[in-house]
PDB file of C-alpha atoms in Angstrom:
ATOM      1  CA  MET A   1     -97.542 227.246 128.556  1.00 61.00           C
ATOM      2  CA  LEU A   2     -94.273 225.887 129.931  1.00 58.00           C
ATOM      3  CA  VAL A   3     -91.915 224.422 127.354  1.00 53.00           C
ATOM      4  CA  GLN A   4     -89.008 222.322 128.545  1.00 50.00           C
ATOM      5  CA  PHE A   5     -86.208 221.174 126.277  1.00 56.00           C
ATOM      6  CA  VAL A   6     -84.641 217.834 127.035  1.00 55.00           C
ATOM      7  CA  SER A   7     -81.266 216.889 125.636  1.00 56.00           C
ATOM      8  CA  PHE A   8     -80.689 213.370 124.382  1.00 63.00           C
ATOM      9  CA  ALA A   9     -76.920 213.615 124.595  1.00 83.00           C
ATOM     10  CA  GLY A  10     -74.241 213.426 127.247  1.00 94.00           C
ATOM     11  CA  PRO A  11     -72.755 216.491 128.920  1.00 97.00           C
ATOM     12  CA  ASP A  12     -71.462 219.328 126.728  1.00 96.00           C
ATOM     13  CA  GLY A  13     -68.582 220.037 129.129  1.00 96.00           C
ATOM     14  CA  SER A  14     -66.071 218.055 131.128  1.00 97.00           C
ATOM     15  CA  PRO A  15     -65.082 217.883 134.788  1.00 97.00           C
ATOM     16  CA  VAL A  16     -61.776 219.535 135.736  1.00 96.00           C
ATOM     17  CA  ILE A  17     -59.014 217.608 137.499  1.00 96.00           C
ATOM     18  CA  ILE A  18     -57.868 219.714 140.455  1.00 95.00           C
ATOM     19  CA  GLY A  19     -55.490 217.284 142.142  1.00 94.00           C
ATOM     20  CA  LEU A  20     -53.261 214.304 141.458  1.00 93.00           C
ATOM     21  CA  THR A  21     -51.551 212.954 144.566  1.00 91.00           C
ATOM     22  CA  ALA A  22     -49.157 209.989 144.594  1.00 88.00           C
ATOM     23  CA  LEU A  23     -50.194 208.094 147.739  1.00 88.00           C
ATOM     24  CA  ASP A  24     -47.448 205.508 147.356  1.00 86.00           C
ATOM     25  CA  SER A  25     -45.342 203.956 144.623  1.00 86.00           C
ATOM     26  CA  THR A  26     -48.310 202.393 142.781  1.00 90.00           C
ATOM     27  CA  THR A  27     -51.319 204.491 143.841  1.00 92.00           C
ATOM     28  CA  VAL A  28     -52.573 207.943 142.821  1.00 93.00           C
ATOM     29  CA  MET A  29     -55.572 209.890 144.158  1.00 94.00           C
ATOM     30  CA  VAL A  30     -57.453 211.889 141.497  1.00 96.00           C
ATOM     31  CA  GLU A  31     -59.668 214.820 142.573  1.00 96.00           C
ATOM     32  CA  TRP A  32     -61.936 216.849 140.287  1.00 97.00           C
ATOM     33  CA  ARG A  33     -64.619 219.533 140.050  1.00 97.00           C
ATOM     34  CA  PRO A  34     -67.915 218.510 138.424  1.00 97.00           C
ATOM     35  CA  VAL A  35     -69.200 219.669 135.043  1.00 97.00           C
ATOM     36  CA  PRO A  36     -70.817 223.141 135.324  1.00 96.00           C
ATOM     37  CA  GLU A  37     -74.594 222.728 135.772  1.00 95.00           C
ATOM     38  CA  ASN A  38     -75.466 224.494 132.520  1.00 95.00           C
ATOM     39  CA  LEU A  39     -73.384 221.944 130.543  1.00 96.00           C
ATOM     40  CA  ARG A  40     -74.607 218.734 132.183  1.00 95.00           C
ATOM     41  CA  ASN A  41     -77.648 217.958 129.984  1.00 94.00           C
ATOM     42  CA  GLY A  42     -79.183 215.922 132.768  1.00 94.00           C
ATOM     43  CA  ILE A  43     -78.058 214.212 135.938  1.00 95.00           C
ATOM     44  CA  ILE A  44     -74.444 213.038 136.076  1.00 97.00           C
ATOM     45  CA  THR A  45     -74.509 209.308 136.832  1.00 97.00           C
ATOM     46  CA  ARG A  46     -70.800 208.497 136.678  1.00 98.00           C
ATOM     47  CA  TYR A  47     -67.323 209.734 135.844  1.00 98.00           C
ATOM     48  CA  ILE A  48     -64.834 207.934 133.612  1.00 98.00           C
ATOM     49  CA  ILE A  49     -61.138 208.397 134.377  1.00 98.00           C
ATOM     50  CA  SER A  50     -58.716 207.664 131.554  1.00 97.00           C
ATOM     51  CA  TYR A  51     -55.079 207.144 132.472  1.00 96.00           C
ATOM     52  CA  LYS A  52     -52.067 205.992 130.528  1.00 95.00           C
ATOM     53  CA  ASP A  53     -48.469 205.108 131.211  1.00 91.00           C
ATOM     54  CA  GLU A  54     -46.445 207.523 129.096  1.00 85.00           C
ATOM     55  CA  GLU A  55     -43.793 204.848 128.465  1.00 85.00           C
ATOM     56  CA  ASN A  56     -45.994 202.283 126.735  1.00 82.00           C
ATOM     57  CA  GLU A  57     -49.048 204.401 125.836  1.00 79.00           C
ATOM     58  CA  LYS A  58     -51.536 201.773 127.100  1.00 86.00           C
ATOM     59  CA  THR A  59     -54.757 203.516 128.161  1.00 93.00           C
ATOM     60  CA  GLU A  60     -56.816 202.224 131.106  1.00 95.00           C
ATOM     61  CA  TYR A  61     -60.279 203.362 132.247  1.00 97.00           C
ATOM     62  CA  LYS A  62     -61.987 203.460 135.628  1.00 98.00           C
ATOM     63  CA  SER A  63     -65.688 204.237 136.102  1.00 98.00           C
ATOM     64  CA  ILE A  64     -66.656 206.079 139.304  1.00 97.00           C
ATOM     65  CA  PRO A  65     -70.323 206.467 140.375  1.00 98.00           C
ATOM     66  CA  ALA A  66     -71.548 210.045 140.911  1.00 97.00           C
ATOM     67  CA  PRO A  67     -71.600 212.078 143.102  1.00 96.00           C
ATOM     68  CA  ALA A  68     -67.987 211.153 143.992  1.00 97.00           C
ATOM     69  CA  LEU A  69     -65.397 213.854 143.272  1.00 97.00           C
ATOM     70  CA  GLU A  70     -62.296 211.766 143.954  1.00 97.00           C
ATOM     71  CA  ALA A  71     -60.984 208.301 143.188  1.00 97.00           C
ATOM     72  CA  ILE A  72     -58.011 206.122 144.066  1.00 97.00           C
ATOM     73  CA  ILE A  73     -56.200 204.535 141.107  1.00 96.00           C
ATOM     74  CA  THR A  74     -54.150 201.464 142.086  1.00 95.00           C
ATOM     75  CA  GLY A  75     -51.901 199.001 140.294  1.00 93.00           C
ATOM     76  CA  LEU A  76     -49.644 201.608 138.690  1.00 93.00           C
ATOM     77  CA  ARG A  77     -45.943 201.068 138.024  1.00 90.00           C
ATOM     78  CA  GLN A  78     -43.241 202.702 140.164  1.00 88.00           C
ATOM     79  CA  LYS A  79     -41.423 205.830 138.970  1.00 87.00           C
ATOM     80  CA  VAL A  80     -43.525 206.169 135.798  1.00 89.00           C
ATOM     81  CA  ARG A  81     -45.257 209.260 134.410  1.00 91.00           C
ATOM     82  CA  TYR A  82     -49.006 208.871 133.958  1.00 93.00           C
ATOM     83  CA  SER A  83     -51.400 211.110 132.058  1.00 94.00           C
ATOM     84  CA  PHE A  84     -54.944 211.432 133.488  1.00 96.00           C
ATOM     85  CA  LYS A  85     -58.166 212.696 131.853  1.00 97.00           C
ATOM     86  CA  ILE A  86     -61.772 212.594 133.054  1.00 98.00           C
ATOM     87  CA  ARG A  87     -65.248 212.871 131.585  1.00 98.00           C
ATOM     88  CA  ALA A  88     -68.782 212.730 132.931  1.00 98.00           C
ATOM     89  CA  ALA A  89     -71.747 210.663 131.774  1.00 98.00           C
ATOM     90  CA  THR A  90     -75.514 210.896 132.057  1.00 97.00           C
ATOM     91  CA  SER A  91     -78.057 208.208 131.226  1.00 95.00           C
ATOM     92  CA  LYS A  92     -78.057 209.633 127.671  1.00 95.00           C
ATOM     93  CA  GLY A  93     -74.324 209.428 126.966  1.00 96.00           C
ATOM     94  CA  GLU A  94     -70.771 210.495 127.766  1.00 97.00           C
ATOM     95  CA  GLY A  95     -69.314 213.977 127.527  1.00 97.00           C
ATOM     96  CA  PRO A  96     -65.883 215.089 126.309  1.00 97.00           C
ATOM     97  CA  PHE A  97     -62.669 214.297 128.177  1.00 97.00           C
ATOM     98  CA  SER A  98     -60.910 217.033 130.118  1.00 96.00           C
ATOM     99  CA  GLY A  99     -57.420 218.147 129.234  1.00 94.00           C
ATOM    100  CA  ALA A 100     -54.605 215.847 130.349  1.00 94.00           C
ATOM    101  CA  ASN A 101     -52.909 216.182 133.736  1.00 93.00           C
ATOM    102  CA  VAL A 102     -49.608 214.402 134.394  1.00 92.00           C
ATOM    103  CA  THR A 103     -48.046 212.986 137.550  1.00 90.00           C
ATOM    104  CA  GLU A 104     -45.295 210.519 138.358  1.00 87.00           C
ATOM    105  CA  THR A 105     -45.521 207.627 140.794  1.00 85.00           C
ATOM    106  CA  GLU A 106     -42.938 207.419 143.551  1.00 77.00           C
ATOM    107  CA  VAL A 107     -40.095 204.993 144.038  1.00 66.00           C
ATOM    108  CA  VAL A 108     -39.881 202.649 147.030  1.00 58.00           C
ATOM    109  CA  VAL A 109     -36.592 201.988 148.800  1.00 58.00           C
ATOM    110  CA  MET A 110     -36.323 198.429 150.079  1.00 57.00           C
ATOM    111  CA  LEU A 111     -33.805 197.499 152.764  1.00 56.00           C
ATOM    112  CA  SER A 112     -32.448 193.976 153.023  1.00 60.00           C
ATOM    113  CA  LYS A 113     -33.722 191.556 155.654  1.00 60.00           C
ATOM    114  CA  GLU A 114     -30.393 191.955 157.442  1.00 65.00           C
ATOM    115  CA  ALA A 115     -31.243 195.575 158.318  1.00 62.00           C
ATOM    116  CA  GLU A 116     -31.858 196.038 162.032  1.00 64.00           C
ATOM    117  CA  ARG A 117     -35.165 197.398 163.321  1.00 64.00           C
ATOM    118  CA  GLY A 118     -34.888 200.820 164.896  1.00 63.00           C
ATOM    119  CA  LYS A 119     -31.470 201.492 163.361  1.00 65.00           C
ATOM    120  CA  ARG A 120     -31.163 204.528 161.087  1.00 64.00           C
ATOM    121  CA  TYR A 121     -29.821 204.126 157.563  1.00 57.00           C
ATOM    122  CA  GLU A 122     -28.691 206.842 155.215  1.00 59.00           C
ATOM    123  CA  VAL A 123     -29.824 206.294 151.627  1.00 55.00           C
ATOM    124  CA  PHE A 124     -29.007 208.454 148.613  1.00 52.00           C
ATOM    125  CA  LEU A 125     -31.495 208.753 145.791  1.00 49.00           C
ATOM    126  CA  GLU A 126     -31.117 210.481 142.453  1.00 48.00           C
ATOM    127  CA  LEU A 127     -33.861 213.109 142.264  1.00 43.00           C
ATOM    128  CA  PHE A 128     -35.046 214.234 138.857  1.00 41.00           C
ATOM    129  CA  VAL A 129     -36.967 217.509 138.882  1.00 38.00           C
ATOM    130  CA  SER A 130     -38.908 217.722 135.657  1.00 36.00           C
ATOM    131  CA  ILE A 131     -41.785 219.613 134.119  1.00 35.00           C
ATOM    132  CA  ILE A 132     -41.028 219.249 130.429  1.00 33.00           C
ATOM    133  CA  THR A 133     -37.327 218.432 130.421  1.00 33.00           C
ATOM    134  CA  LEU A 134     -34.714 217.427 132.965  1.00 34.00           C
ATOM    135  CA  VAL A 135     -33.990 220.517 135.064  1.00 35.00           C
ATOM    136  CA  ASP A 136     -31.703 219.304 137.831  1.00 38.00           C
ATOM    137  CA  LEU A 137     -29.920 216.161 138.976  1.00 39.00           C
ATOM    138  CA  THR A 138     -29.253 216.166 142.698  1.00 41.00           C
ATOM    139  CA  LEU A 139     -28.220 213.612 145.284  1.00 42.00           C
ATOM    140  CA  VAL A 140     -30.655 213.885 148.160  1.00 43.00           C
ATOM    141  CA  PRO A 141     -29.950 212.347 151.563  1.00 43.00           C
ATOM    142  CA  LEU A 142     -32.897 210.402 152.973  1.00 45.00           C
ATOM    143  CA  ILE A 143     -32.936 208.931 156.460  1.00 43.00           C
ATOM    144  CA  LEU A 144     -35.101 205.809 156.858  1.00 45.00           C
ATOM    145  CA  ALA A 145     -36.017 203.947 159.999  1.00 43.00           C
ATOM    146  CA  LEU A 146     -37.581 200.495 159.976  1.00 44.00           C
ATOM    147  CA  ASP A 147     -40.889 200.141 161.796  1.00 42.00           C
TER     148      ASP A 147
END
């Protein structure tokens, strides 16, 4: 006689975020590995990404249909640190969130309308290199050309 146990709960494990890439000043791509098969408790139907602006602590959520393993998060603020977590869901419920991963959106340099197309401009930005605390403050030359 074959006995099969069916769980009536969501996954026992969480996906793992393997990449956070700032695509521009307000957009981040999130990539992850799925929940290990032995912890799924059924078929994964969607992933829920939790992200929050570390300045104001407001948490947002985005639901991504399975089997996707990446998502684009838009509408973020420039030069702000964001914390991302992810969890998986089955038809029976949601699993635990992963540990937090942090990234910072980029800053955009805008030139005035008087700037000439094709002309090169030298711009200096303050670059903050940080993991936990401020490590270095450097002036970095950046050459921009208008398209």
